Short mmCIF file of C-alpha atoms in Angstrom, two decimals:
data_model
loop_
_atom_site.label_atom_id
_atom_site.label_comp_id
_atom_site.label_asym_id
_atom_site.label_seq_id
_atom_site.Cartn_x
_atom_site.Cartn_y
_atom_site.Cartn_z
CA UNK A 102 -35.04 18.01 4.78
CA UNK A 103 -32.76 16.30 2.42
CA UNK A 104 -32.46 17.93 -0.88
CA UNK A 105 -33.11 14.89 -2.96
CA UNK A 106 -36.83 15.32 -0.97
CA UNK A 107 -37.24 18.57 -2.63
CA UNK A 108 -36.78 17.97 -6.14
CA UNK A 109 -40.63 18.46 -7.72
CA UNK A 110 -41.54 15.29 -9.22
CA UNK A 111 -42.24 16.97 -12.64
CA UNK A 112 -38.71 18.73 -12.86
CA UNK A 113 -37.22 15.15 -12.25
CA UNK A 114 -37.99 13.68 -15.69
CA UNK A 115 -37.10 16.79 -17.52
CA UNK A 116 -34.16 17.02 -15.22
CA UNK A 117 -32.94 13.25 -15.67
CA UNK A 118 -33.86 13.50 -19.86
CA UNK A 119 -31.04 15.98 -19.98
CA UNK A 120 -28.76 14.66 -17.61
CA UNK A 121 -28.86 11.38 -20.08
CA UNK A 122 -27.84 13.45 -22.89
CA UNK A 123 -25.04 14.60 -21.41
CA UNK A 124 -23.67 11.13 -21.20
CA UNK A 125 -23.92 10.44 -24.72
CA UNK A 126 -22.06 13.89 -26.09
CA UNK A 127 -18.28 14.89 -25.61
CA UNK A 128 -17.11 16.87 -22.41
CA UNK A 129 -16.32 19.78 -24.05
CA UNK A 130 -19.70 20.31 -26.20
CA UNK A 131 -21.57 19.72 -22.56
CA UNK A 132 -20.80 23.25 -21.53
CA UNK A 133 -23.41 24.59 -25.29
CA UNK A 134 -25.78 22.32 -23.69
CA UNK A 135 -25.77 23.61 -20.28
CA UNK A 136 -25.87 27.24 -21.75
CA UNK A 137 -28.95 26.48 -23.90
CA UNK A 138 -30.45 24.74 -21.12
CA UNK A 139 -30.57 27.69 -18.63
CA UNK A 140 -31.31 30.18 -21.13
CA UNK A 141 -34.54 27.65 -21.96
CA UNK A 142 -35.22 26.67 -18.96
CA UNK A 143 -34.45 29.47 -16.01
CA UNK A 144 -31.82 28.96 -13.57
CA UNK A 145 -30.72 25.83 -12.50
CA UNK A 146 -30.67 24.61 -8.63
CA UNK A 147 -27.54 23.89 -7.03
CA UNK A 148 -28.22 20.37 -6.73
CA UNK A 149 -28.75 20.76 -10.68
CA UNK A 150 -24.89 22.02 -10.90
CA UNK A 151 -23.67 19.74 -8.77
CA UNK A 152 -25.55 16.56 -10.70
CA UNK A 153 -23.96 18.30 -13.89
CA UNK A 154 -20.45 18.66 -12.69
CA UNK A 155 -20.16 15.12 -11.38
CA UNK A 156 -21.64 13.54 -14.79
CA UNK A 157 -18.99 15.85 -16.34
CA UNK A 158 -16.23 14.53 -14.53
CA UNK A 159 -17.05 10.75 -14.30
CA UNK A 160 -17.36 8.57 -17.11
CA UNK A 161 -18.26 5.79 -14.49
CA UNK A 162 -21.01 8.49 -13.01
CA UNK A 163 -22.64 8.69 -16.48
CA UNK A 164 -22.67 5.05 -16.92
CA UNK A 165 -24.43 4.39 -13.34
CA UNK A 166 -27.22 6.73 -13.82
CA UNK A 167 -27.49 5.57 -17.21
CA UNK A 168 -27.74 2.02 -16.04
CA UNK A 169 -30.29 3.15 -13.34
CA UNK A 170 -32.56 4.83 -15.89
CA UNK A 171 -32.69 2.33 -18.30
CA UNK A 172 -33.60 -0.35 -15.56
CA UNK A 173 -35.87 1.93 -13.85
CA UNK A 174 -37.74 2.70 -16.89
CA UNK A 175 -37.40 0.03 -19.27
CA UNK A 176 -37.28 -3.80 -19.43
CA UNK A 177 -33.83 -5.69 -20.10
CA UNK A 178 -36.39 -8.12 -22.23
CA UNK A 179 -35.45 -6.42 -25.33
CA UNK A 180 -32.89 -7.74 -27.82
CA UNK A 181 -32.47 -4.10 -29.38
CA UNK A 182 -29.42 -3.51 -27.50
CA UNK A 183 -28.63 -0.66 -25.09
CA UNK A 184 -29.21 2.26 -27.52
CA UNK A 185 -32.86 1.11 -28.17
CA UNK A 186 -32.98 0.81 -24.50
CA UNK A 187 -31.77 4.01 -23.52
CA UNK A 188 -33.68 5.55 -26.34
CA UNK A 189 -37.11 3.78 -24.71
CA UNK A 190 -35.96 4.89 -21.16
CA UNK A 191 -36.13 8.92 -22.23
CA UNK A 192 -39.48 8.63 -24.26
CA UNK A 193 -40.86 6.65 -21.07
CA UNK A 194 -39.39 9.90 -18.58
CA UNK A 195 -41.10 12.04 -21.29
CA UNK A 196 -44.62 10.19 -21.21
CA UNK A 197 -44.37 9.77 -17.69
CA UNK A 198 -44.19 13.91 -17.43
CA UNK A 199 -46.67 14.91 -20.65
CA UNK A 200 -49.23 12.06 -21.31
CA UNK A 201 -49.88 10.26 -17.25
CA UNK A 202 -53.82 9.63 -17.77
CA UNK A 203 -55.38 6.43 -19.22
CA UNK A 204 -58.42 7.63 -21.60
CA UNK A 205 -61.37 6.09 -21.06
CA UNK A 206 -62.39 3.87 -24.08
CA UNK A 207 -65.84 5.20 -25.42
CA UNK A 208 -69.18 3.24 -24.22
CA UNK A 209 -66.87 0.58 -22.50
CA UNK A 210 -66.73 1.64 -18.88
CA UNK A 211 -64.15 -1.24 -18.19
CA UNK A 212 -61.69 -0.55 -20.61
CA UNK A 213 -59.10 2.43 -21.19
CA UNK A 214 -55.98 3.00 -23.09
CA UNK A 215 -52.98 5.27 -22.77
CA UNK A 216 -49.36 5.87 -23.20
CA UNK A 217 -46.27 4.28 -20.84
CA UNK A 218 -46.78 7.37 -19.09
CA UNK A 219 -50.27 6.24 -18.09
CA UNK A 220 -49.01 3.36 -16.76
CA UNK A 221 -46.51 4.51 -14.32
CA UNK A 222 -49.04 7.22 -12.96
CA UNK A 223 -50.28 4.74 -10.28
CA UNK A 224 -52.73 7.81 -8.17
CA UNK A 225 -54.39 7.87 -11.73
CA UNK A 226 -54.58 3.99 -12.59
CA UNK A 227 -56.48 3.53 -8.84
CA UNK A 228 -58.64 6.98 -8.93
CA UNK A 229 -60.12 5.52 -12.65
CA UNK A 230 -60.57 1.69 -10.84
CA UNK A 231 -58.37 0.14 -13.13
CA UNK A 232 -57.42 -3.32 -11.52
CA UNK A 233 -55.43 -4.94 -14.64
CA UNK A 234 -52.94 -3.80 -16.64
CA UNK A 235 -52.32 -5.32 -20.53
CA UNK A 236 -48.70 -4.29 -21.54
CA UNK A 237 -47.78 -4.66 -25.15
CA UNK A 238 -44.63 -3.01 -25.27
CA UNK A 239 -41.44 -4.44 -26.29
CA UNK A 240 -39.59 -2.71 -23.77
CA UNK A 241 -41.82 -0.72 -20.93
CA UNK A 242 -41.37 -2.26 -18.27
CA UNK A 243 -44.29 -4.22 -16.77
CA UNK A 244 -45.47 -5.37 -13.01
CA UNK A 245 -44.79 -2.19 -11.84
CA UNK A 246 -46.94 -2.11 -8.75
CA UNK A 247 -48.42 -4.94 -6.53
CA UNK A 248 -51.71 -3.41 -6.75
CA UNK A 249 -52.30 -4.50 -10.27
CA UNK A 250 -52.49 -7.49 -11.68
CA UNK A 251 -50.70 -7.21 -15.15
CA UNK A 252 -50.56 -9.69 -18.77
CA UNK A 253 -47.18 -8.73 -20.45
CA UNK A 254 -46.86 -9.33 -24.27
CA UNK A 255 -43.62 -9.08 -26.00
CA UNK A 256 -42.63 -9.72 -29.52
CA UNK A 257 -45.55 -7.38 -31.29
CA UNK A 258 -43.85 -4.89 -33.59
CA UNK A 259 -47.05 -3.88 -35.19
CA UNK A 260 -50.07 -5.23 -36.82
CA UNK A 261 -47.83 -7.27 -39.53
CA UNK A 262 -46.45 -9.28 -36.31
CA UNK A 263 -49.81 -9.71 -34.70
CA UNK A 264 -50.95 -12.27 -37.02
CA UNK A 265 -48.19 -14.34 -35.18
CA UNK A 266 -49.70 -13.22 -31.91
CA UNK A 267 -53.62 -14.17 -32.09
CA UNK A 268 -53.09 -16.53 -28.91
CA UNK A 269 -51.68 -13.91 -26.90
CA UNK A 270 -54.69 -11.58 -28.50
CA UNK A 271 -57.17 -14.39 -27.05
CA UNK A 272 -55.41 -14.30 -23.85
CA UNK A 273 -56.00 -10.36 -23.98
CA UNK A 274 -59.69 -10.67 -24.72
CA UNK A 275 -60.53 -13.07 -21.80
CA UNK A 276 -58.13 -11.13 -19.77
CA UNK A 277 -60.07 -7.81 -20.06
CA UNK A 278 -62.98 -9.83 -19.80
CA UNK A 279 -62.32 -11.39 -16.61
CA UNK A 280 -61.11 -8.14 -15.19
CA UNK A 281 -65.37 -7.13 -16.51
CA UNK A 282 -66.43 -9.79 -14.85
CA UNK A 283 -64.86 -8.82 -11.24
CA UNK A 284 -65.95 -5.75 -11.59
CA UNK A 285 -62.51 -4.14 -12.26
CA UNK A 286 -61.18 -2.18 -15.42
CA UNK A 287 -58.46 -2.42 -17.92
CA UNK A 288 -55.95 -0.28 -19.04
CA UNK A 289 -53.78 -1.42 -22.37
CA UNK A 290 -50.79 0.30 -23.99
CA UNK A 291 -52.20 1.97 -26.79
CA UNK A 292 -49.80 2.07 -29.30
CA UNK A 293 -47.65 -1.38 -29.86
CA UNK A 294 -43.88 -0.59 -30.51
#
């Protein structure tokens, strides 16, 4: 098989977390990292060494899987800039690997909450019947799979800036409730960022 096929799916966010930090620290001071990473983490693979090497050695490398990441894992929506966005892409790879399950909200069947990881766990989202998805974050990136049908918000930095948001809170309302009403469930971003 090819080696890309046998990369565990956990390893990958922890692998491509530290493979981004790489990018964004001098040459010379990636060799500590790489040190403190095997003597945290076990020995690497050689796929592992040869991903390190070639980030290393190419500034255009770094870039590309920097790019990749950050549209992968993020929306371009935000007007934060590319640090905010790169910064969003590594907490996203770190939800998607430590907090994957929407939580069931209490005496509401219909309804559950969770993290950005929860929403890119798509085995979980169908085995709990969720059939709509309510993103609020300013830079998750939404529509992720045809199976769901999915209201985006943007622009909600936190409860201040949801006073300028009650329409899209009514849309949210009748959304879950329509999704009730088919017989479906909801799952919302808990936390708005």
């Amino acid at each position: 098989t090819n080696s890309y096929q046998t990369v565990s799916t956990m390893k990958l966010p922890l692998l491509l977390t530290f493979t981004l930090s790489l990018a964004l620290v001098p040459i010379e001071a990636s060799e500590d990292i790489e040190v403190r990473y095997l003597r945290n983490k076990g020995e690497m693979s050689s796929m592992d060494n040869t991903l390190l090497s070639f980030l290393r050695e190419s500034s255009y490398g770094r870039n590309s899987v920097i790019d990749w990441i950050v549209d992968e894992y993020t929306s371009a929506s935000s007007d934060k800039g590319m640090d905010h966005l790169f910064d969003s892409a590594i907490e996203a790879i770190q939800f998607s690997e430590t907090d994957g399950e929407p939580i069931q909200v209490k005496d509401h069947d219909f309804l559950f909450v969770g993290s950005v990881g929860a929403s890119r766990n798509q085995d979980s989202l169908e085995k709990n019947g969720i059939t709509h998805i309510i993103n609020w974050s300013n830079t998750a990136k939404c529509n992720l799979f045809d199976e769901f049908e999915y209201l985006c918000i943007s622009g909600v930095h936190g409860n201040k800036s949801m006073e300028k948001h009650l329409v899209d809170l009514d849309n949210a309302v009748d959304f879950v409730e329509a999704a009730r009403k088919s017989g479906g469930s909801t799952w919302t971003k808990q936390s708005i960022s």
